[in-house]
mmCIF file of C-alpha atoms in Angstrom:
data_model
loop_
_atom_site.group_PDB
_atom_site.id
_atom_site.type_symbol
_atom_site.label_atom_id
_atom_site.label_comp_id
_atom_site.label_asym_id
_atom_site.label_seq_id
_atom_site.Cartn_x
_atom_site.Cartn_y
_atom_site.Cartn_z
ATOM 1 C CA UNK A 1439 132.331 87.506 124.503
ATOM 2 C CA UNK A 1440 131.544 83.759 123.865
ATOM 3 C CA UNK A 1441 131.232 82.225 120.280
ATOM 4 C CA UNK A 1442 127.493 82.199 120.860
ATOM 5 C CA UNK A 1443 127.163 85.875 121.844
ATOM 6 C CA UNK A 1444 129.344 86.799 118.787
ATOM 7 C CA UNK A 1445 127.249 84.703 116.582
ATOM 8 C CA UNK A 1446 124.261 86.319 117.781
ATOM 9 C CA UNK A 1447 125.486 89.721 117.566
ATOM 10 C CA UNK A 1448 126.355 89.022 113.933
ATOM 11 C CA UNK A 1449 123.114 87.789 113.163
ATOM 12 C CA UNK A 1450 121.484 90.976 114.592
ATOM 13 C CA UNK A 1451 123.774 93.096 112.662
ATOM 14 C CA UNK A 1452 122.575 91.490 109.444
ATOM 15 C CA UNK A 1453 119.045 91.701 110.164
ATOM 16 C CA UNK A 1454 119.248 95.224 110.690
ATOM 17 C CA UNK A 1455 121.393 96.052 107.794
ATOM 18 C CA UNK A 1456 118.803 93.900 105.752
ATOM 19 C CA UNK A 1457 116.082 96.023 107.369
ATOM 20 C CA UNK A 1458 117.877 99.184 106.325
ATOM 21 C CA UNK A 1459 118.139 98.393 102.907
ATOM 22 C CA UNK A 1460 114.758 97.257 102.426
ATOM 23 C CA UNK A 1461 113.548 100.737 103.930
ATOM 24 C CA UNK A 1462 115.652 102.535 101.460
ATOM 25 C CA UNK A 1463 114.602 100.700 98.574
ATOM 26 C CA UNK A 1464 110.985 101.265 99.201
ATOM 27 C CA UNK A 1465 111.662 105.042 99.989
ATOM 28 C CA UNK A 1466 113.407 105.125 96.508
ATOM 29 C CA UNK A 1467 110.373 103.204 95.047
ATOM 30 C CA UNK A 1468 107.710 105.668 96.773
ATOM 31 C CA UNK A 1469 109.749 108.730 95.136
ATOM 32 C CA UNK A 1470 109.937 107.131 91.763
ATOM 33 C CA UNK A 1471 106.344 106.418 91.944
ATOM 34 C CA UNK A 1472 105.489 110.044 93.048
ATOM 35 C CA UNK A 1473 107.598 111.416 90.395
ATOM 36 C CA UNK A 1474 105.738 109.486 87.929
ATOM 37 C CA UNK A 1475 102.047 110.635 89.285
ATOM 38 C CA UNK A 1476 103.272 114.205 89.031
ATOM 39 C CA UNK A 1477 103.960 113.987 85.431
ATOM 40 C CA UNK A 1478 100.884 112.235 84.674
ATOM 41 C CA UNK A 1479 99.091 115.428 86.498
ATOM 42 C CA UNK A 1480 101.204 117.790 84.685
ATOM 43 C CA UNK A 1481 100.179 116.323 81.266
ATOM 44 C CA UNK A 1482 96.587 115.901 82.235
ATOM 45 C CA UNK A 1483 96.438 119.511 83.083
ATOM 46 C CA UNK A 1484 98.848 121.051 80.660
ATOM 47 C CA UNK A 1485 101.119 122.439 83.324
ATOM 48 C CA UNK A 1486 104.823 121.769 84.060
ATOM 49 C CA UNK A 1487 105.790 119.422 86.910
ATOM 50 C CA UNK A 1488 107.364 121.957 89.073
ATOM 51 C CA UNK A 1489 103.864 123.804 89.225
ATOM 52 C CA UNK A 1490 102.208 120.619 90.410
ATOM 53 C CA UNK A 1491 105.094 120.266 92.946
ATOM 54 C CA UNK A 1492 104.554 123.799 94.302
ATOM 55 C CA UNK A 1493 100.851 123.256 94.474
ATOM 56 C CA UNK A 1494 101.367 120.089 96.628
ATOM 57 C CA UNK A 1495 104.010 122.023 98.581
ATOM 58 C CA UNK A 1496 101.623 124.800 99.395
ATOM 59 C CA UNK A 1497 99.119 122.432 100.587
ATOM 60 C CA UNK A 1498 101.203 120.945 103.388
ATOM 61 C CA UNK A 1499 103.988 123.437 104.428
ATOM 62 C CA UNK A 1500 102.173 125.766 106.316
ATOM 63 C CA UNK A 1501 101.068 123.164 108.763
ATOM 64 C CA UNK A 1502 104.043 121.490 109.072
ATOM 65 C CA UNK A 1503 107.062 123.639 108.609
ATOM 66 C CA UNK A 1504 109.071 123.853 111.670
ATOM 67 C CA UNK A 1505 106.374 123.065 114.123
ATOM 68 C CA UNK A 1506 106.890 120.603 116.935
ATOM 69 C CA UNK A 1507 104.840 117.455 116.808
ATOM 70 C CA UNK A 1508 101.363 118.057 117.715
ATOM 71 C CA UNK A 1509 101.278 121.962 117.487
ATOM 72 C CA UNK A 1510 99.558 124.166 114.906
ATOM 73 C CA UNK A 1511 100.057 127.739 113.606
ATOM 74 C CA UNK A 1512 97.239 130.318 114.805
ATOM 75 C CA UNK A 1513 94.987 131.397 111.844
ATOM 76 C CA UNK A 1514 96.591 134.849 112.066
ATOM 77 C CA UNK A 1515 100.072 133.305 111.521
ATOM 78 C CA UNK A 1516 98.655 131.143 108.580
ATOM 79 C CA UNK A 1517 97.284 133.985 106.934
ATOM 80 C CA UNK A 1518 100.649 136.247 107.153
ATOM 81 C CA UNK A 1519 102.544 133.308 105.670
ATOM 82 C CA UNK A 1520 100.071 133.075 102.738
ATOM 83 C CA UNK A 1521 100.302 136.884 102.420
ATOM 84 C CA UNK A 1522 104.245 136.690 102.076
ATOM 85 C CA UNK A 1523 104.413 133.659 99.963
ATOM 86 C CA UNK A 1524 105.363 134.752 96.449
ATOM 87 C CA UNK A 1525 103.829 131.832 94.962
ATOM 88 C CA UNK A 1526 100.410 132.613 96.459
ATOM 89 C CA UNK A 1527 100.437 136.086 95.030
ATOM 90 C CA UNK A 1528 98.839 136.849 91.755
ATOM 91 C CA UNK A 1529 96.892 133.963 91.332
ATOM 92 C CA UNK A 1530 94.605 133.417 88.421
ATOM 93 C CA UNK A 1531 90.961 132.900 88.938
ATOM 94 C CA UNK A 1532 90.995 129.227 87.977
ATOM 95 C CA UNK A 1533 93.917 128.824 90.667
ATOM 96 C CA UNK A 1534 91.695 130.507 93.372
ATOM 97 C CA UNK A 1535 88.935 128.099 92.429
ATOM 98 C CA UNK A 1536 91.154 124.954 92.850
ATOM 99 C CA UNK A 1537 92.331 126.394 96.180
ATOM 100 C CA UNK A 1538 88.793 126.919 97.578
ATOM 101 C CA UNK A 1539 87.206 123.741 96.226
ATOM 102 C CA UNK A 1540 90.083 121.519 97.782
ATOM 103 C CA UNK A 1541 89.366 123.656 101.115
ATOM 104 C CA UNK A 1542 85.657 122.940 100.883
ATOM 105 C CA UNK A 1543 86.352 119.250 100.010
ATOM 106 C CA UNK A 1544 88.633 118.882 103.114
ATOM 107 C CA UNK A 1545 85.853 120.404 105.546
ATOM 108 C CA UNK A 1546 83.492 118.457 104.185
ATOM 109 C CA UNK A 1547 85.521 114.945 104.939
ATOM 110 C CA UNK A 1548 86.575 116.456 108.326
ATOM 111 C CA UNK A 1549 82.955 116.896 109.250
ATOM 112 C CA UNK A 1550 81.141 113.900 107.846
ATOM 113 C CA UNK A 1551 83.920 111.197 107.140
ATOM 114 C CA UNK A 1552 83.912 108.065 109.439
ATOM 115 C CA UNK A 1553 86.847 107.867 111.745
ATOM 116 C CA UNK A 1554 89.754 105.538 111.314
ATOM 117 C CA UNK A 1555 89.435 103.364 114.296
ATOM 118 C CA UNK A 1556 87.450 103.283 117.737
ATOM 119 C CA UNK A 1557 90.034 105.336 119.683
ATOM 120 C CA UNK A 1558 89.742 108.272 117.108
ATOM 121 C CA UNK A 1559 85.993 107.875 117.093
ATOM 122 C CA UNK A 1560 85.737 108.167 121.126
ATOM 123 C CA UNK A 1561 88.153 110.994 120.972
ATOM 124 C CA UNK A 1562 85.570 112.685 118.368
ATOM 125 C CA UNK A 1563 82.715 112.220 120.609
ATOM 126 C CA UNK A 1564 84.443 113.393 123.638
ATOM 127 C CA UNK A 1565 85.561 116.537 122.087
ATOM 128 C CA UNK A 1566 82.077 117.365 120.256
ATOM 129 C CA UNK A 1567 80.178 116.570 123.445
ATOM 130 C CA UNK A 1568 82.292 118.812 125.533
ATOM 131 C CA UNK A 1569 81.565 121.548 123.082
ATOM 132 C CA UNK A 1570 77.709 121.005 122.882
ATOM 133 C CA UNK A 1571 77.434 121.064 126.549
ATOM 134 C CA UNK A 1572 79.454 124.448 126.906
ATOM 135 C CA UNK A 1573 77.097 125.568 124.316
ATOM 136 C CA UNK A 1574 74.033 124.698 126.385
ATOM 137 C CA UNK A 1575 75.404 125.933 129.545
ATOM 138 C CA UNK A 1576 75.985 129.203 128.072
ATOM 139 C CA UNK A 1577 72.530 129.178 126.238
ATOM 140 C CA UNK A 1578 70.912 128.757 129.903
ATOM 141 C CA UNK A 1579 72.880 131.678 131.009
ATOM 142 C CA UNK A 1580 71.868 133.811 128.411
ATOM 143 C CA UNK A 1581 68.200 132.870 127.768
ATOM 144 C CA UNK A 1582 67.374 130.687 131.007
ATOM 145 C CA UNK A 1583 66.282 127.625 128.987
ATOM 146 C CA UNK A 1584 66.779 123.926 130.327
ATOM 147 C CA UNK A 1585 68.263 121.179 128.522
ATOM 148 C CA UNK A 1586 69.231 117.643 129.053
ATOM 149 C CA UNK A 1587 71.799 115.634 126.782
ATOM 150 C CA UNK A 1588 72.306 112.028 126.661
ATOM 151 C CA UNK A 1589 75.306 110.574 124.415
ATOM 152 C CA UNK A 1590 75.640 106.406 124.275
ATOM 153 C CA UNK A 1591 77.546 104.372 122.271
ATOM 154 C CA UNK A 1592 75.889 102.483 119.435
ATOM 155 C CA UNK A 1593 77.541 99.207 119.571
ATOM 156 C CA UNK A 1594 78.696 97.145 122.538
ATOM 157 C CA UNK A 1595 82.438 96.625 121.385
ATOM 158 C CA UNK A 1596 82.720 100.929 120.831
ATOM 159 C CA UNK A 1597 84.966 102.514 123.217
ATOM 160 C CA UNK A 1598 82.871 105.704 123.505
ATOM 161 C CA UNK A 1599 82.043 106.756 127.088
ATOM 162 C CA UNK A 1600 78.484 107.328 127.634
ATOM 163 C CA UNK A 1601 77.741 110.959 128.953
ATOM 164 C CA UNK A 1602 74.869 112.678 130.438
ATOM 165 C CA UNK A 1603 74.305 116.430 131.351
ATOM 166 C CA UNK A 1604 71.520 118.832 132.550
ATOM 167 C CA UNK A 1605 71.731 122.296 132.703
ATOM 168 C CA UNK A 1606 70.843 123.899 135.921
ATOM 169 C CA UNK A 1607 68.754 121.449 138.073
ATOM 170 C CA UNK A 1608 67.500 119.593 135.221
ATOM 171 C CA UNK A 1609 68.588 116.163 136.762
ATOM 172 C CA UNK A 1610 65.846 116.817 139.221
ATOM 173 C CA UNK A 1611 63.189 116.463 136.715
ATOM 174 C CA UNK A 1612 63.848 112.792 135.806
ATOM 175 C CA UNK A 1613 63.416 111.952 139.443
ATOM 176 C CA UNK A 1614 60.570 114.056 140.058
ATOM 177 C CA UNK A 1615 58.496 113.088 137.238
ATOM 178 C CA UNK A 1616 59.781 109.749 136.198
ATOM 179 C CA UNK A 1617 61.330 108.654 139.667
ATOM 180 C CA UNK A 1618 64.396 107.573 138.083
ATOM 181 C CA UNK A 1619 67.767 108.938 138.378
ATOM 182 C CA UNK A 1620 69.548 110.183 135.052
ATOM 183 C CA UNK A 1621 72.118 107.715 135.346
ATOM 184 C CA UNK A 1622 69.413 105.150 135.327
ATOM 185 C CA UNK A 1623 68.094 106.526 132.304
ATOM 186 C CA UNK A 1624 71.493 106.778 130.718
ATOM 187 C CA UNK A 1625 72.017 103.097 131.505
ATOM 188 C CA UNK A 1626 68.868 101.968 129.827
ATOM 189 C CA UNK A 1627 69.202 104.303 126.751
ATOM 190 C CA UNK A 1628 72.657 102.587 126.267
ATOM 191 C CA UNK A 1629 71.508 99.152 126.485
ATOM 192 C CA UNK A 1630 68.333 100.196 124.005
ATOM 193 C CA UNK A 1631 71.036 101.872 121.656
ATOM 194 C CA UNK A 1632 73.141 98.756 121.425
ATOM 195 C CA UNK A 1633 70.534 96.405 120.580
ATOM 196 C CA UNK A 1634 68.561 98.528 117.985
ATOM 197 C CA UNK A 1635 69.947 97.052 114.723
ATOM 198 C CA UNK A 1636 69.826 93.395 116.318
ATOM 199 C CA UNK A 1637 66.020 93.506 117.253
ATOM 200 C CA UNK A 1638 65.077 95.059 113.940
ATOM 201 C CA UNK A 1639 66.070 92.028 111.910
ATOM 202 C CA UNK A 1640 66.369 89.158 114.540
ATOM 203 C CA UNK A 1641 64.006 90.176 116.887
ATOM 204 C CA UNK A 1642 66.557 89.278 119.629
ATOM 205 C CA UNK A 1643 68.942 91.311 121.963
ATOM 206 C CA UNK A 1644 72.344 90.960 122.966
ATOM 207 C CA UNK A 1645 73.800 89.253 119.615
ATOM 208 C CA UNK A 1646 77.387 89.785 119.109
ATOM 209 C CA UNK A 1647 78.553 89.809 115.588
ATOM 210 C CA UNK A 1648 80.923 86.870 114.676
ATOM 211 C CA UNK A 1649 83.185 87.540 111.686
ATOM 212 C CA UNK A 1650 85.340 84.413 111.992
ATOM 213 C CA UNK A 1651 82.302 82.038 112.346
ATOM 214 C CA UNK A 1652 79.781 84.211 110.401
ATOM 215 C CA UNK A 1653 78.246 81.106 108.269
ATOM 216 C CA UNK A 1654 77.484 79.214 111.596
ATOM 217 C CA UNK A 1655 77.182 81.588 114.479
ATOM 218 C CA UNK A 1656 74.970 84.264 112.468
ATOM 219 C CA UNK A 1657 73.468 83.186 109.406
ATOM 220 C CA UNK A 1658 72.600 79.271 110.592
ATOM 221 C CA UNK A 1659 72.011 80.395 114.374
ATOM 222 C CA UNK A 1660 69.754 83.628 113.608
ATOM 223 C CA UNK A 1661 68.494 83.141 109.968
ATOM 224 C CA UNK A 1662 69.867 86.670 108.887
ATOM 225 C CA UNK A 1663 72.643 87.320 106.464
ATOM 226 C CA UNK A 1664 74.692 90.726 105.506
ATOM 227 C CA UNK A 1665 73.910 91.615 101.900
ATOM 228 C CA UNK A 1666 75.985 93.946 99.835
ATOM 229 C CA UNK A 1667 79.278 93.877 101.677
ATOM 230 C CA UNK A 1668 81.821 96.161 99.581
ATOM 231 C CA UNK A 1669 83.787 94.545 96.995
ATOM 232 C CA UNK A 1670 87.485 95.043 97.966
ATOM 233 C CA UNK A 1671 86.939 95.286 101.519
ATOM 234 C CA UNK A 1672 88.057 92.380 103.428
ATOM 235 C CA UNK A 1673 85.089 90.891 105.337
ATOM 236 C CA UNK A 1674 86.374 91.400 109.063
ATOM 237 C CA UNK A 1675 85.470 93.720 111.982
ATOM 238 C CA UNK A 1676 85.377 97.423 111.026
ATOM 239 C CA UNK A 1677 87.964 98.279 113.777
ATOM 240 C CA UNK A 1678 90.454 95.823 112.129
ATOM 241 C CA UNK A 1679 90.191 97.329 108.562
ATOM 242 C CA UNK A 1680 93.452 98.634 108.061
ATOM 243 C CA UNK A 1681 92.652 101.774 105.483
ATOM 244 C CA UNK A 1682 90.485 104.868 106.018
ATOM 245 C CA UNK A 1683 89.574 104.375 101.922
ATOM 246 C CA UNK A 1684 88.100 100.954 102.947
ATOM 247 C CA UNK A 1685 86.120 102.179 106.133
ATOM 248 C CA UNK A 1686 84.624 105.107 104.147
ATOM 249 C CA UNK A 1687 83.698 102.730 101.262
ATOM 250 C CA UNK A 1688 81.661 100.382 103.989
ATOM 251 C CA UNK A 1689 80.418 103.468 105.758
ATOM 252 C CA UNK A 1690 78.934 104.708 102.401
ATOM 253 C CA UNK A 1691 77.419 101.427 101.560
ATOM 254 C CA UNK A 1692 75.761 101.175 105.020
ATOM 255 C CA UNK A 1693 74.599 104.650 104.886
ATOM 256 C CA UNK A 1694 73.074 104.205 101.381
ATOM 257 C CA UNK A 1695 71.713 100.860 102.474
ATOM 258 C CA UNK A 1696 73.225 99.054 99.772
ATOM 259 C CA UNK A 1697 75.093 96.888 102.485
ATOM 260 C CA UNK A 1698 72.329 95.869 105.080
ATOM 261 C CA UNK A 1699 71.133 92.961 106.979
ATOM 262 C CA UNK A 1700 68.300 90.780 105.870
ATOM 263 C CA UNK A 1701 66.142 88.187 107.448
ATOM 264 C CA UNK A 1702 66.175 84.723 105.321
ATOM 265 C CA UNK A 1703 62.992 82.336 104.618
ATOM 266 C CA UNK A 1704 63.156 78.906 106.163
ATOM 267 C CA UNK A 1705 63.897 77.502 102.763
ATOM 268 C CA UNK A 1706 66.830 79.537 102.514
ATOM 269 C CA UNK A 1707 67.942 78.515 105.904
ATOM 270 C CA UNK A 1708 67.513 75.071 105.093
ATOM 271 C CA UNK A 1709 69.479 75.395 101.831
ATOM 272 C CA UNK A 1710 72.440 77.019 103.805
ATOM 273 C CA UNK A 1711 72.497 74.221 106.303
ATOM 274 C CA UNK A 1712 72.754 71.553 103.821
ATOM 275 C CA UNK A 1713 75.547 73.421 101.825
ATOM 276 C CA UNK A 1714 77.205 73.474 105.390
ATOM 277 C CA UNK A 1715 76.688 69.884 106.099
ATOM 278 C CA UNK A 1716 78.013 69.190 102.753
ATOM 279 C CA UNK A 1717 81.232 70.875 103.364
ATOM 280 C CA UNK A 1718 81.446 69.093 106.855
ATOM 281 C CA UNK A 1719 81.332 65.729 104.784
ATOM 282 C CA UNK A 1720 83.889 66.940 102.607
ATOM 283 C CA UNK A 1721 86.302 67.048 105.556
ATOM 284 C CA UNK A 1722 86.255 71.167 105.349
ATOM 285 C CA UNK A 1723 86.539 73.253 108.449
ATOM 286 C CA UNK A 1724 83.000 75.130 108.829
ATOM 287 C CA UNK A 1725 83.691 76.470 112.206
ATOM 288 C CA UNK A 1726 86.646 77.952 113.581
ATOM 289 C CA UNK A 1727 87.604 76.558 117.148
ATOM 290 C CA UNK A 1728 87.987 78.859 119.905
ATOM 291 C CA UNK A 1729 91.246 79.645 121.155
ATOM 292 C CA UNK A 1730 92.430 77.488 123.721
ATOM 293 C CA UNK A 1731 93.008 79.214 127.101
ATOM 294 C CA UNK A 1732 96.695 79.449 128.293
ATOM 295 C CA UNK A 1733 95.865 77.663 131.590
ATOM 296 C CA UNK A 1734 93.811 74.829 130.115
ATOM 297 C CA UNK A 1735 94.143 71.511 132.124
ATOM 298 C CA UNK A 1736 95.010 73.588 135.254
ATOM 299 C CA UNK A 1737 93.014 73.304 138.202
ATOM 300 C CA UNK A 1738 91.259 76.791 139.236
ATOM 301 C CA UNK A 1739 90.129 77.684 142.589
ATOM 302 C CA UNK A 1740 86.302 78.002 142.754
#
């Protein structure tokens, strides 16, 4: 090996050692914080730390113990494991109530909680839509009913795949009565859905949210602003928010309409423009420049 190669390997080895040490220190810190949290819980509820640790273990081990990644136990296997677990026998009424409450809370969150990212949301839509379609097909076989389903995304940046389905020959209805194939109706429905919130406030279609240049591209251009953004949640695209807790906080604010779009009066727009002009005069960057193309300055074929 040359001297340069030896030096490079030494640097890499040093970096790897440092990363390993940082990980070790982080794990130790996490375990210490977990131990402290368990002690606080035991004092608050007048139980021993071992009792709290046993409860934590019982909530997780049935789904994870000795299972390959992505696989789960069947309901029968879970029931058998719980029945054979000595810690789950002879439970007091309060303990049973605690387990049942935790299960109900978990089920409610699973049904109604916002998905962590666009990929998870798209997967949820796919699975749910397939289940609904199967139920409607089975219902048609049992009762002879007809049904048509349209599922479309509500935002242009969503990764959801729009879907349509009609039981039996329901697709013929749209062509016979409205003279439009289902595919055309689906496309029009999707376009309509993706512009609903924009039209309601601005009266304009095809507006794309711009978080980087919000003050100029949105407030100054369209005379609207977002009111009541939750404190502690960074003002960025929801798909880039890092934690589920922050996503839920934003979802709850939007659902409760404490966070909403509001139209500005001409006086408010004029005041906002004056503030931006003052910032520009002071040399502040008001609008972030667009990223430069990697092939800028290179002649391209037309």
